[in-house]
Coordinates of C-alpha atoms and ligand atoms in Angstrom, one line a residue:
X1 CA -20.8 62.7 -37.6
X2 CA -20.4 62.1 -41.4
X3 CA -17.0 64.9 -41.9
X4 CA -16.2 64.3 -38.3
X5 CA -15.7 60.9 -38.9
X6 CA -13.2 61.7 -42.1
X7 CA -15.7 61.4 -44.9
X8 CA -15.7 64.3 -46.3
X9 CA -15.0 62.7 -49.7
X10 CA -18.8 61.6 -50.1
X11 CA -19.7 65.2 -50.6
X12 CA -17.1 66.6 -52.9
X13 CA -18.7 66.1 -56.6
X14 CA -22.1 67.4 -55.1
X15 CA -23.4 70.1 -57.6
X16 CA -25.5 73.3 -55.6
X17 CA -28.1 72.7 -53.8
X18 CA -31.1 72.9 -56.2
X19 CA -30.2 70.4 -57.8
X20 CA -30.0 66.6 -57.7
X21 CA -32.0 67.2 -54.4
X22 CA -34.1 63.9 -54.4
X23 CA -30.9 62.1 -55.6
X24 CA -29.2 63.9 -52.6
X25 CA -31.5 63.2 -49.9
X26 CA -32.2 59.4 -50.6
X27 CA -28.5 59.3 -49.8
X28 CA -29.4 60.9 -46.4
X29 CA -31.8 58.4 -46.6
X30 CA -29.7 55.3 -46.5
X31 CA -27.0 57.0 -44.6
X32 CA -29.9 56.9 -42.2
X33 CA -30.2 52.7 -43.3
X34 CA -26.5 52.2 -42.2
X35 CA -27.0 54.2 -38.9
X36 CA -30.1 53.4 -38.0
X37 CA -28.7 48.8 -38.8
X38 CA -25.6 48.6 -36.6
X39 CA -25.7 48.5 -33.2
X40 CA -24.4 51.6 -31.8
X41 CA -24.9 53.7 -35.5
X42 CA -22.5 54.5 -38.8
X43 CA -20.0 56.6 -36.7
X44 CA -19.0 52.8 -34.3
X45 CA -18.9 51.1 -38.0
X46 CA -16.7 53.5 -39.3
X47 CA -14.7 53.2 -36.5
X48 CA -14.6 49.5 -35.1
X49 CA -13.2 49.9 -39.9
X50 CA -10.6 51.6 -38.9
X51 CA -9.1 49.7 -36.0
X52 CA -9.4 46.8 -37.8
X53 CA -8.4 48.2 -40.6
X54 CA -4.4 49.0 -39.3
X55 CA -4.3 45.8 -37.6
X56 CA -4.5 44.2 -41.0
X57 CA -2.8 46.8 -42.3
X58 CA 0.1 45.8 -39.4
X59 CA -0.5 41.9 -39.9
X60 CA -1.6 42.0 -36.5
X61 CA -3.1 38.6 -36.2
X62 CA -6.9 38.6 -34.1
X63 CA -5.4 35.0 -32.3
X64 CA -2.1 36.8 -31.0
X65 CA -0.8 36.2 -28.0
X66 CA -3.4 32.8 -27.6
X67 CA -1.9 29.0 -27.7
X68 CA -4.4 27.0 -29.3
X69 CA -4.7 23.7 -27.2
X70 CA -7.6 20.8 -28.3
X71 CA -10.6 21.5 -25.7
X72 CA -12.7 18.9 -23.8
X73 CA -16.2 18.5 -25.0
X74 CA -18.9 15.3 -26.0
X75 CA -17.8 12.5 -28.2
X76 CA -21.3 10.4 -28.6
X77 CA -21.3 7.4 -31.4
X78 CA -24.0 6.8 -32.8
X79 CA -26.1 4.5 -31.0
X80 CA -24.7 4.4 -28.0
X81 CA -26.1 4.0 -24.7
X82 CA -25.5 7.9 -24.4
X83 CA -26.1 8.9 -27.1
X84 CA -29.7 7.0 -26.8
X85 CA -29.6 9.3 -23.0
X86 CA -29.4 12.4 -24.8
X87 CA -31.4 12.0 -27.3
X88 CA -34.2 11.3 -25.0
X89 CA -33.1 14.4 -22.7
X90 CA -33.0 16.2 -26.0
X91 CA -36.4 15.4 -27.2
X92 CA -38.3 16.7 -24.0
X93 CA -36.3 19.4 -24.1
X94 CA -38.2 20.2 -27.9
X95 CA -40.7 23.0 -27.1
X96 CA -38.3 24.8 -24.9
X97 CA -35.9 25.7 -28.4
X98 CA -37.1 28.2 -30.7
X99 CA -35.1 27.2 -34.3
X100 CA -33.2 30.3 -36.9
X101 CA -31.7 28.9 -39.5
X102 CA -29.3 30.9 -41.3
X103 CA -30.4 31.5 -44.6
X104 CA -29.3 34.9 -46.6
X105 CA -25.8 33.8 -48.6
X106 CA -26.6 33.8 -51.9
X107 CA -24.7 30.9 -52.6
X108 CA -21.5 31.7 -54.8
X109 CA -19.6 28.6 -54.4
X110 CA -22.1 26.5 -55.3
X111 CA -23.1 28.8 -58.6
X112 CA -27.5 28.2 -58.0
X113 CA -29.2 30.8 -58.8
X114 CA -32.2 30.1 -56.7
X115 CA -32.4 30.0 -52.8
X116 CA -30.6 26.8 -51.3
X117 CA -33.1 26.1 -49.3
X118 CA -35.6 25.4 -52.0
X119 CA -32.9 22.7 -53.6
X120 CA -34.2 19.0 -53.4
X121 CA -31.8 17.1 -50.3
X122 CA -32.6 13.8 -52.1
X123 CA -34.0 13.7 -55.2
X124 CA -36.6 10.4 -54.3
X125 CA -38.7 12.5 -52.7
X126 CA -38.0 15.6 -54.2
X127 CA -38.6 17.6 -50.5
X128 CA -36.9 20.6 -49.8
X129 CA -34.8 21.8 -47.7
X130 CA -36.6 24.0 -46.3
X131 CA -39.3 21.6 -45.6
X132 CA -37.2 18.5 -44.5
X133 CA -36.5 21.2 -42.1
X134 CA -40.7 22.5 -41.0
X135 CA -41.0 18.8 -41.0
X136 CA -38.2 18.0 -38.5
X137 CA -39.0 21.3 -36.0
X138 CA -43.1 19.9 -35.9
X139 CA -41.8 16.0 -35.8
X140 CA -39.9 16.7 -32.8
X141 CA -42.7 19.9 -31.2
X142 CA -44.5 16.6 -31.7
X143 CA -43.4 14.3 -29.9
X144 CA -42.2 16.0 -27.8
X145 CA -45.3 16.9 -26.1
X146 CA -46.7 13.2 -26.1
X147 CA -48.5 12.8 -23.5
X148 CA -49.7 16.4 -22.0
X149 CA -52.4 16.4 -23.2
X150 CA -52.2 20.0 -22.6
X151 CA -49.4 21.3 -24.5
X152 CA -50.3 19.7 -28.1
X153 CA -52.6 22.6 -28.8
X154 CA -50.2 25.6 -27.2
X155 CA -46.6 24.3 -28.0
X156 CA -45.9 25.5 -31.3
X157 CA -41.9 25.5 -31.7
X158 CA -41.0 29.1 -33.5
X159 CA -38.9 29.3 -35.9
X160 CA -37.0 32.0 -37.0
X161 CA -35.5 32.4 -40.7
X162 CA -32.5 35.4 -41.4
X163 CA -33.3 36.3 -45.1
X164 CA -31.4 39.0 -47.4
X165 CA -32.5 41.0 -50.0
X166 CA -30.2 38.6 -52.4
X167 CA -32.9 35.4 -50.7
X168 CA -36.1 37.6 -48.7
X169 CA -38.6 37.5 -51.7
X170 CA -37.7 34.5 -52.4
X171 CA -38.1 32.9 -49.3
X172 CA -41.4 34.3 -48.8
X173 CA -42.8 32.8 -51.4
X174 CA -41.7 29.9 -51.7
X175 CA -43.4 29.5 -48.0
X176 CA -46.2 31.0 -48.5
X177 CA -46.9 29.0 -52.4
X178 CA -46.3 25.4 -49.3
X179 CA -48.7 26.7 -47.1
X180 CA -45.8 26.8 -44.4
X181 CA -44.9 23.5 -45.3
X182 CA -47.5 22.3 -42.7
X183 CA -46.2 24.7 -40.0
X184 CA -48.5 27.4 -38.7
X185 CA -47.9 30.7 -40.6
X186 CA -47.2 32.7 -37.7
X187 CA -45.1 30.3 -35.9
X188 CA -42.3 31.4 -38.9
X189 CA -41.0 34.6 -38.8
X190 CA -38.1 36.3 -41.3
X191 CA -35.7 38.4 -40.6
X192 CA -34.3 40.3 -43.5
X193 CA -29.8 41.3 -42.9
X194 CA -29.5 44.5 -44.2
X195 CA -25.9 44.7 -46.0
X196 CA -22.9 47.0 -44.7
X197 CA -21.1 50.4 -45.2
X198 CA -17.9 49.2 -48.4
X199 CA -14.7 51.6 -47.3
X200 CA -12.5 52.2 -50.4
X201 CA -8.8 52.6 -48.4
X202 CA -6.8 52.4 -45.4
X203 CA -8.6 55.2 -43.4
X204 CA -11.8 54.0 -43.6
X205 CA -13.3 56.9 -45.8
X206 CA -17.1 55.2 -47.1
X207 CA -17.2 53.5 -51.5
X208 CA -19.2 55.0 -53.1
X209 CA -21.0 53.3 -56.1
X210 CA -18.9 53.6 -59.4
X211 CA -22.5 54.2 -61.3
X212 CA -24.1 56.5 -58.4
X213 CA -22.3 59.2 -56.4
X214 CA -25.3 59.5 -54.4
X215 CA -25.0 55.9 -53.3
X216 CA -23.1 54.0 -51.3
X217 CA -21.9 51.0 -52.0
X218 CA -23.0 47.7 -49.7
X219 CA -22.6 44.2 -48.7
X220 CA -23.0 41.5 -46.7
X221 CA -21.8 41.5 -43.3
X222 CA -22.4 37.9 -42.7
X223 CA -23.9 34.9 -41.0
X224 CA -23.1 36.9 -37.6
X225 CA -25.5 39.8 -38.4
X226 CA -28.7 36.5 -36.8
X227 CA -27.4 38.4 -33.2
X228 CA -28.0 41.8 -33.6
X229 CA -31.4 40.8 -35.6
X230 CA -32.7 38.2 -32.4
X231 CA -31.5 40.9 -30.3
X232 CA -33.1 44.0 -32.0
X233 CA -36.5 41.8 -33.1
X234 CA -37.9 42.0 -29.0
X235 CA -37.6 38.5 -29.9
X236 CA -35.7 36.7 -27.1
X237 CA -37.8 38.3 -24.8
X238 CA -41.0 36.9 -26.2
X239 CA -39.7 33.9 -26.0
X240 CA -38.8 34.1 -22.3
X241 CA -42.5 34.5 -21.7
X242 CA -43.2 31.3 -23.6
X243 CA -40.9 29.4 -21.5
X244 CA -38.2 29.2 -24.2
X245 CA -34.5 27.9 -22.5
X246 CA -32.7 27.8 -25.9
X247 CA -31.8 29.1 -29.4
X248 CA -31.2 26.8 -31.8
X249 CA -28.6 28.1 -34.8
X250 CA -28.2 26.1 -38.3
X251 CA -27.6 26.2 -41.7
X252 CA -29.2 26.5 -45.5
X253 CA -27.8 23.4 -46.9
X254 CA -27.0 19.7 -44.2
X255 CA -29.7 17.1 -44.7
X256 CA -28.4 15.1 -42.2
X257 CA -28.6 18.4 -39.9
X258 CA -31.9 17.0 -37.7
X259 CA -30.2 13.2 -37.4
X260 CA -28.0 14.8 -34.6
X261 CA -30.2 17.5 -33.3
X262 CA -31.6 15.9 -30.6
X263 CA -28.9 14.1 -28.5
X264 CA -27.2 17.5 -29.0
X265 CA -29.5 19.3 -26.9
X266 CA -29.7 17.0 -24.2
X267 CA -25.7 17.5 -23.9
X268 CA -27.0 21.5 -23.3
X269 CA -29.7 20.4 -21.5
X270 CA -27.4 18.2 -19.1
X271 CA -24.2 19.7 -19.0
X272 CA -26.4 22.9 -19.0
X273 CA -24.1 24.8 -21.3
X274 CA -24.6 28.1 -21.9
X275 CA -22.7 27.4 -25.8
X276 CA -23.1 24.5 -27.3
X277 CA -21.1 23.7 -31.2
X278 CA -21.8 21.1 -32.7
X279 CA -18.4 19.4 -34.4
X280 CA -17.8 16.5 -36.6
X281 CA -14.0 14.9 -37.3
X282 CA -12.5 18.0 -39.5
X283 CA -9.6 16.6 -42.1
X284 CA -6.9 18.8 -41.5
X285 CA -6.6 21.8 -44.2
X286 CA -10.7 20.7 -44.4
X287 CA -12.5 24.1 -45.6
X288 CA -14.5 24.1 -42.1
X289 CA -13.2 26.1 -38.9
X290 CA -11.5 23.7 -35.9
X291 CA -13.1 24.3 -32.2
X292 CA -9.6 24.9 -29.9
X293 CA -9.2 27.1 -26.6
X294 CA -7.2 29.9 -26.5
X295 CA -5.6 30.9 -23.3
X296 CA -4.1 34.4 -23.8
X297 CA -0.9 35.0 -21.8
X298 CA -2.2 36.5 -19.3
X299 CA -4.6 33.9 -18.6
X300 CA -7.8 34.8 -20.0
X301 CA -9.1 31.8 -22.4
X302 CA -12.1 30.8 -24.2
X303 CA -13.2 28.2 -26.4
X304 CA -13.2 29.4 -29.8
X305 CA -13.9 28.4 -33.5
X306 CA -10.9 29.1 -35.3
X307 CA -11.0 29.5 -39.3
X308 CA -9.4 27.4 -41.0
X309 CA -8.1 29.8 -42.8
X310 CA -6.5 31.4 -39.7
X311 CA -6.1 27.7 -37.8
X312 CA -2.4 26.9 -39.4
X313 CA -1.7 30.3 -39.1
X314 CA -1.8 30.0 -35.4
X315 CA -1.1 26.7 -35.0
X316 CA 3.0 27.4 -36.6
X317 CA 3.5 30.2 -34.5
X318 CA 2.4 28.4 -32.0
X319 CA 5.3 26.1 -32.2
X320 CA 3.7 23.5 -34.0
X321 CA 5.8 24.0 -36.9
X322 CA 3.8 21.1 -39.5
X323 CA 0.7 23.5 -38.5
X324 CA -2.1 22.3 -39.2
X325 CA -2.2 18.0 -39.4
X326 CA -3.8 15.1 -38.7
X327 CA -2.7 13.0 -35.8
X328 CA -2.4 9.2 -35.5
X329 CA -6.4 9.3 -35.2
X330 CA -6.6 10.6 -39.4
X331 CA -8.3 14.1 -38.3
X332 CA -6.9 17.2 -37.1
X333 CA -6.8 17.6 -33.3
X334 CA -9.3 20.3 -33.6
X335 CA -13.0 19.3 -34.4
X336 CA -14.8 21.5 -37.4
X337 CA -17.3 23.4 -36.8
X338 CA -20.6 22.9 -37.9
X339 CA -21.8 25.7 -37.6
X340 CA -24.4 23.9 -35.6
X341 CA -25.4 26.3 -32.3
X342 CA -27.1 25.7 -29.4
X343 CA -27.3 29.1 -27.0
X344 CA -29.2 29.2 -23.8
X345 CA -31.5 32.2 -23.6
X346 CA -31.4 33.5 -20.4
X347 CA -27.4 33.6 -20.8
X348 CA -27.9 34.8 -24.2
X349 CA -30.2 37.7 -23.8
X350 CA -28.3 39.2 -20.6
X351 CA -25.0 39.1 -23.1
X352 CA -26.8 40.4 -25.9
X353 CA -28.0 43.5 -23.4
X354 CA -23.9 44.2 -22.1
X355 CA -23.2 44.3 -26.3
X356 CA -25.7 45.6 -28.1
X357 CA -26.6 42.9 -30.0
X358 CA -23.1 43.5 -31.3
X359 CA -21.1 40.4 -32.8
X360 CA -17.3 40.6 -33.0
X361 CA -15.9 41.6 -36.2
X362 CA -12.9 41.3 -38.7
X363 CA -12.1 42.7 -42.1
X364 CA -10.2 41.2 -45.1
X365 CA -9.5 43.5 -47.9
X366 CA -7.7 42.0 -50.7
X367 CA -4.4 45.0 -51.3
X368 CA -2.9 46.4 -54.6
X369 CA 0.5 44.8 -53.4
X370 CA 2.3 44.1 -50.6
X371 CA 2.7 47.2 -49.4
X372 CA -1.0 47.5 -48.3
X373 CA -1.8 51.0 -48.8
X374 CA -4.9 50.2 -51.3
X375 CA -7.6 47.8 -52.6
X376 CA -8.4 46.0 -54.8
X377 CA -11.7 46.7 -54.8
X378 CA -14.0 48.2 -52.0
X379 CA -13.7 45.4 -48.4
X380 CA -16.2 46.1 -45.3
X381 CA -16.0 44.8 -42.0
X382 CA -18.0 41.1 -41.4
X383 CA -18.9 39.0 -38.5
X384 CA -19.9 35.5 -38.4
X385 CA -22.5 33.6 -35.4
X386 CA -19.9 31.9 -34.7
X387 CA -18.2 34.1 -33.1
X388 CA -20.4 35.2 -30.7
X389 CA -18.4 33.4 -27.9
X390 CA -15.8 35.6 -27.6
X391 CA -17.4 38.0 -26.1
X392 CA -18.5 36.0 -22.9
X393 CA -16.8 36.3 -19.5
X394 CA -14.7 33.5 -18.2
X395 CA -17.8 31.4 -16.8
X396 CA -19.7 31.2 -19.7
X397 CA -20.0 27.8 -20.0
X398 CA -18.9 26.6 -23.8
X399 CA -18.8 23.0 -24.7
X400 CA -19.1 21.2 -28.0
X401 CA -20.3 18.2 -28.8
X402 CA -18.5 15.4 -31.5
X403 CA -21.1 13.4 -34.1
X404 CA -20.0 10.7 -36.2
X405 CA -19.2 13.3 -40.3
X406 CA -21.7 10.3 -41.2
X407 CA -24.7 11.6 -38.5
X408 CA -24.4 15.0 -38.8
X409 CA -23.4 16.9 -41.9
X410 CA -23.2 17.4 -45.0
X411 CA -23.9 20.4 -46.3
X412 CA -24.6 21.5 -50.8
X413 CA -21.9 24.7 -51.2
X414 CA -19.1 23.9 -54.0
X415 CA -20.2 23.7 -57.7
X416 CA -19.6 20.8 -59.7
X417 CA -16.1 21.6 -60.6
X418 CA -14.8 23.5 -57.5
X419 CA -16.3 19.2 -55.8
X420 CA -14.8 17.9 -58.0
X421 CA -11.0 18.9 -56.7
X422 CA -11.1 18.3 -53.6
X423 CA -8.9 15.8 -52.5
X424 CA -9.8 12.6 -52.3
X425 CA -10.5 11.5 -49.0
X426 CA -12.0 14.8 -48.3
X427 CA -15.9 16.0 -48.6
X428 CA -17.0 17.7 -51.7
X429 CA -20.3 19.0 -49.7
X430 CA -21.7 19.0 -53.6
X431 CA -25.4 18.7 -54.8
X432 CA -23.9 15.1 -55.7
X433 CA -22.3 14.5 -52.3
X434 CA -24.9 16.2 -50.1
X435 CA -27.6 13.7 -51.3
X436 CA -25.9 10.1 -51.5
X437 CA -24.4 11.2 -47.6
X438 CA -28.7 10.7 -46.7
X439 CA -29.4 7.8 -48.5
X440 CA -25.0 6.0 -46.0
X441 CA -26.7 7.8 -43.3
X442 CA -29.8 6.3 -44.0
X443 CA -28.8 2.4 -44.7
X444 CA -26.2 3.1 -41.8
X445 CA -28.2 3.6 -39.5
X446 CA -31.0 0.7 -40.9
X447 CA -28.0 -1.1 -40.2
X448 CA -27.4 -0.5 -37.1
X449 CA -31.2 -0.9 -36.1
X450 CA -30.8 -4.3 -37.7
X451 CA -31.9 -4.0 -41.5
X452 CA -29.8 -6.2 -43.8
X453 CA -28.8 -3.7 -46.3
X454 CA -27.0 -4.6 -48.8
X455 CA -22.6 -1.8 -48.6
X456 CA -22.9 0.5 -52.0
X457 CA -21.4 0.8 -55.3
X458 CA -19.3 2.6 -56.8
X459 CA -20.3 5.4 -59.3
X460 CA -18.6 9.1 -60.2
X461 CA -21.2 12.1 -61.5
X462 CA -20.3 15.5 -61.9
X463 CA -16.3 14.3 -61.5
X464 CA -16.7 12.9 -58.4
X465 CA -16.3 9.5 -57.0
X466 CA -18.9 8.8 -54.2
X467 CA -20.5 5.5 -52.5
X468 CA -23.9 5.0 -53.9
X469 CA -26.1 3.0 -51.4
X470 CA -29.6 2.2 -51.3
X471 CA -31.8 5.1 -51.5
X472 CA -33.4 4.7 -48.3
X473 CA -35.6 8.0 -47.5
X474 CA -37.9 8.3 -44.6
X475 CA -40.3 11.5 -43.3
X476 CA -38.4 13.2 -40.3
X477 CA -41.9 12.4 -38.2
X478 CA -40.6 8.4 -38.8
X479 CA -37.5 8.6 -37.3
X480 CA -37.0 11.1 -34.7
X481 CA -34.5 9.2 -32.8
X482 CA -33.4 6.3 -33.0
X483 CA -34.8 4.3 -30.2
X484 CA -38.3 4.9 -31.8
X485 CA -37.0 4.4 -35.4
X486 CA -36.2 1.1 -34.4
X487 CA -39.1 0.0 -32.7
X488 CA -41.0 0.5 -35.7
X489 CA -38.2 -2.3 -37.8
X490 CA -39.3 -5.9 -36.6
X491 CA -38.3 -9.3 -37.6
X492 CA -35.5 -9.8 -39.9
X493 CA -36.2 -7.3 -42.6
X494 CA -33.4 -6.9 -46.3
X495 CA -32.6 -3.9 -48.8
X496 CA -30.5 -3.9 -51.6
X497 CA -28.3 -2.4 -53.1
X498 CA -30.2 -1.7 -56.0
X499 CA -33.1 -0.6 -54.2
X500 CA -35.9 2.4 -53.2
X501 CA -37.6 2.7 -49.7
X502 CA -40.1 5.8 -49.2
X503 CA -41.3 5.5 -45.5
X504 CA -43.9 8.2 -46.1
X505 CA -45.7 8.1 -42.2
X506 CA -45.5 8.4 -37.7
X507 CA -46.6 5.3 -37.7
X508 CA -45.3 2.8 -40.5
X509 CA -43.9 -1.2 -38.7
X510 CA -41.9 -3.5 -41.0
X511 CA -42.2 -6.5 -39.8
X512 CA -39.9 -9.2 -42.1
X513 CA -40.0 -7.4 -45.0
X514 CA -37.2 -7.0 -48.0
X515 CA -36.8 -5.6 -50.7
X516 CA -35.1 -5.1 -54.0
X517 CA -36.6 -3.2 -56.2
X518 CA -38.4 0.2 -54.9
X519 CA -40.9 0.7 -52.3
X520 CA -43.0 3.7 -51.0
X521 CA -45.3 3.7 -48.3
X522 CA -47.6 7.0 -47.1
X523 CA -49.8 7.0 -44.9
X524 CA -51.9 9.8 -43.0
X525 CA -51.3 11.0 -39.4
X526 CA -53.1 9.0 -36.8
X527 CA -52.8 5.3 -39.3
X528 CA -51.1 2.9 -37.8
X529 CA -49.3 0.4 -40.4
X530 CA -48.0 -2.2 -40.3
X531 CA -46.4 -4.0 -43.3
X532 CA -45.5 -8.2 -41.9
X533 CA -43.9 -10.5 -44.9
X534 CA -43.7 -8.7 -47.7
X535 CA -41.1 -9.1 -51.0
X536 CA -40.6 -6.3 -53.4
X537 CA -39.1 -7.9 -56.8
X538 CA -39.5 -4.9 -59.4
X539 CA -37.4 -3.4 -61.7
X540 CA -37.0 -0.4 -59.6
X541 CA -36.1 2.9 -59.4
X542 CA -32.1 3.9 -60.9
X543 CA -29.9 6.4 -61.5
X544 CA -28.8 7.4 -64.7
X545 CA -25.4 10.1 -65.2
X546 CA -26.6 13.6 -66.7
X547 CA -23.5 16.1 -67.3
X548 CA -23.9 19.3 -65.6
X549 CA -23.1 21.2 -68.8
X550 CA -26.1 20.0 -70.0
X551 CA -28.2 22.3 -70.5
X552 CA -30.8 20.1 -71.9
X553 CA -31.7 19.3 -68.3
X554 CA -32.4 21.4 -65.3
X555 CA -29.9 23.4 -63.0
X556 CA -30.8 21.7 -60.4
X557 CA -30.3 18.5 -62.2
X558 CA -27.0 19.6 -63.6
X559 CA -25.4 20.1 -60.6
X560 CA -26.1 16.9 -58.6
X561 CA -24.4 15.2 -61.8
X562 CA -27.7 12.7 -61.3
X563 CA -31.8 12.0 -62.4
X564 CA -34.1 9.2 -61.2
X565 CA -36.4 6.7 -63.4
X566 CA -38.9 6.0 -62.1
X567 CA -38.6 1.9 -64.2
X568 CA -41.2 0.7 -62.0
X569 CA -42.5 0.1 -58.4
X570 CA -44.3 -0.8 -55.1
X571 CA -46.9 1.6 -53.5
X572 CA -49.0 1.5 -50.3
X573 CA -50.9 4.2 -49.6
X574 CA -52.9 4.8 -46.7
X575 CA -55.5 8.0 -46.7
X576 CA -57.3 7.4 -43.8
X577 CA -57.5 7.0 -39.8
X578 CA -56.8 3.7 -38.2
X579 CA -55.1 0.1 -38.1
X580 CA -53.6 -1.6 -40.8
X581 CA -52.3 -5.1 -40.3
X582 CA -50.9 -5.7 -44.6
X583 CA -49.3 -8.8 -44.7
X584 CA -48.6 -9.9 -48.5
X585 CA -50.6 -12.7 -50.5
X586 CA -47.9 -15.0 -51.7
Ligands
UGB1 N1 -25.4 33.0 -44.8 C1 -26.3 33.9 -43.6 O1 -27.1 34.1 -43.3 N2 -25.8 35.6 -44.3 C2 -24.7 36.3 -44.9 O2 -24.2 36.9 -45.3 C3 -23.3 34.6 -44.8 C4 -23.8 33.8 -44.5 P1 -21.2 29.4 -45.7 P2 -19.1 30.2 -44.6 O3 -20.8 24.5 -42.8 O4 -18.5 24.4 -43.6 C5 -19.8 28.7 -42.0 O5 -21.3 31.1 -46.4 O6 -18.9 32.0 -44.0 C6 -26.1 31.8 -44.3 C7 -18.2 28.5 -41.3 O7 -17.8 29.9 -40.7 O8 -22.4 27.7 -46.4 O9 -18.6 30.5 -45.2 C8 -25.8 30.6 -45.5 O10 -27.1 31.3 -46.5 C9 -17.5 27.4 -41.2 O11 -16.9 27.4 -40.0 O12 -20.3 29.2 -45.4 O13 -18.5 28.7 -43.6 C10 -25.7 29.9 -45.2 O14 -26.8 29.0 -44.0 C11 -17.8 26.3 -41.6 O15 -19.1 25.4 -40.6 C12 -25.0 29.7 -43.7 O16 -24.8 31.4 -43.3 C13 -18.5 26.3 -42.1 O17 -19.9 27.3 -42.3 C14 -22.7 29.7 -43.3 O18 -23.2 30.7 -44.7 C15 -18.9 25.1 -42.9

């Protein structure tokens, strides 16, 4: 097969048999693995590469012939009537949902040495992203079956984590060391993506490792692998038998994500969407893809993400002379894809069976010069999970849900230097902004619920000017939806800018509570706590700036550019089940 596919060069330097035989066997073991992992095998992979490399050399745009227009979707505003209604529907759907976290990326842009899901989502509680995600899923699981006693013992929402060679062992270790953060071990399945073979030239000749002629060079294939792996794993039919109807895909470092999930699930269910992409208003040229309706000259249409580097040229090529620009609203008319997808299981299984789990790919060779004859370094095919709808037929019901960015999206992707260079007004997507966005969202949500939350102070960390709101953090079970959270806030409550408020427990009610300092309330699962007329006045926890080059601090602290100094706090810790009505002695 290799010879037929023009790969003779692989064997050009091979010595006679009897020499390096073990290495030669290992070479073929690698070929077998590469063959088994790709839908259609290595032969299909090489053929796909030949076609895509030819297109790339000829400068053919993958969207040539398509006209982009702004698609219709659901636009939700936090706290409004339809948002609340969708949340209610969505929570009921949660137990019929499988969650899939793509966490195979090394995070080169962030420049962090560990795995990104082990980073703290915020440094007030130090809860890491994976902990936050699992707690959020467990909170949804519980809320979803509330009042349904029969389901209580059987409902276990599945979580799949796609890992890669770079992240697998550390992800496994993080889960085991933390007892799966409260999930049952069988609830969590790790699927490891493998790398794909690299090519050295336009003829799709496989590239050998420069230091070993018996090893084919490999590189990551991209997050689109998640669909292939799910198809190959056999999990989809197991889920179907268990009554799962939705598969929800999400990325590794978005601390806001679960605030948007109940409503987005509600939209999927209400509109019976085959695919629902979660989106946020997008600033023109912001480094996130734009969701477009693409209509081909031949009449075919699709609603699809167009990556930010392709959107501008596509618009210019189709009569929009200024390319990717903001409209009168101050945002691009194309909603920003945040790569959180909800896919309906039944049609998903049918589609993957039809495509053998394959996802549309692309190639991005870096050429040595304009003649495009040689590559600077080897290249490979890549794929993205949001490209799943590209093979769907015209009858597929593909939609999207736009929510406020402050509520739904603030990932941690960029290192401090790059983040500091992001133009003012565009989000820096750094560890600094990711954490501050959580405090801001929680402050705005409490404000919406009637709490007097003092506004932010502007401060600069790692060269990025950010709003510093009161550090308000709650565990996911306290605020699964806005309505449940609101019902736990009574009387006149207030939180000053210098304050920290941590609520860790499901049933914590604040009735006339004023915080000017730090208050930490935690309660075990079956404890109901009500704080009446409570005043907190202490020096609290303060944020201290840290230079990201100061190696006296751990890498994670340097990434954020600040640390929290705990000066004083009031702690209420309820460790037994029961009803606790607490009134402050004045
Ligand atoms: N990932 C994997 O699991 N495996 C891989 O091989 C690669 C990545 P990036 P990207 O949210 O702002 C996406 O690198 O791909 C995981 C969308 O394409 O953080 O540059 C990885 O661990 C873009 O449209 O993002 O851009 C992480 O969880 C926009 O939505 C996830 O895949 C952009 O994200 C994303 O990987 C965004």
